[in-house]
């Protein structure tokens, strides 16, 4: 009888160890942990390719990246160590095509790029209230821009040269067509 007791105890001890070991790695059946911790989480598709990641880059930036499985299309949300935040949409070749950025000084920008990754238009707003909208040609040179400064004066740039300015609403110079 003592042999059966010894074998029974060993079996019970082995099963207990297996349940504890499995539960510590995967959670006990029917439970969900309140906190999951780590420095990086990687999501893989059924084919084993990385489709997403959430973690810290070598530069200290916190990033959440979601990727298309067949090519380099992606969406990236990141917060840099200096507090800057950005949202980037990349095309099938991996070139950033749209970027929404917010700097620590509260400057915001929305930038659109062409297929080669060259900036073609940008909208920006500064903490002082000034705004700008700029369009560039295929070579990236500014061709047209429109802006309103913090005093509500406006400017217009055509083909890279200043076309005119106004000091504010109701400015007499703005009504003068002789200049």
PDB file of N, CA and C in Angstrom, residues 18 57 143:
ATOM      1  N   UNK A  18       2.947  20.606 -13.462  1.00  0.00           N
ATOM      2  CA  UNK A  18       2.592  20.894 -14.853  1.00  0.00           C
ATOM      3  C   UNK A  18       1.543  21.986 -14.941  1.00  0.00           C
ATOM      4  N   UNK A  57      11.873  52.003 -29.997  1.00  0.00           N
ATOM      5  CA  UNK A  57      12.950  51.956 -30.972  1.00  0.00           C
ATOM      6  C   UNK A  57      14.280  52.177 -30.286  1.00  0.00           C
ATOM      7  N   UNK A 143       6.309  76.438 -54.952  1.00  0.00           N
ATOM      8  CA  UNK A 143       5.759  77.183 -56.082  1.00  0.00           C
ATOM      9  C   UNK A 143       4.650  78.118 -55.652  1.00  0.00           C
TER      10      UNK A 143
END
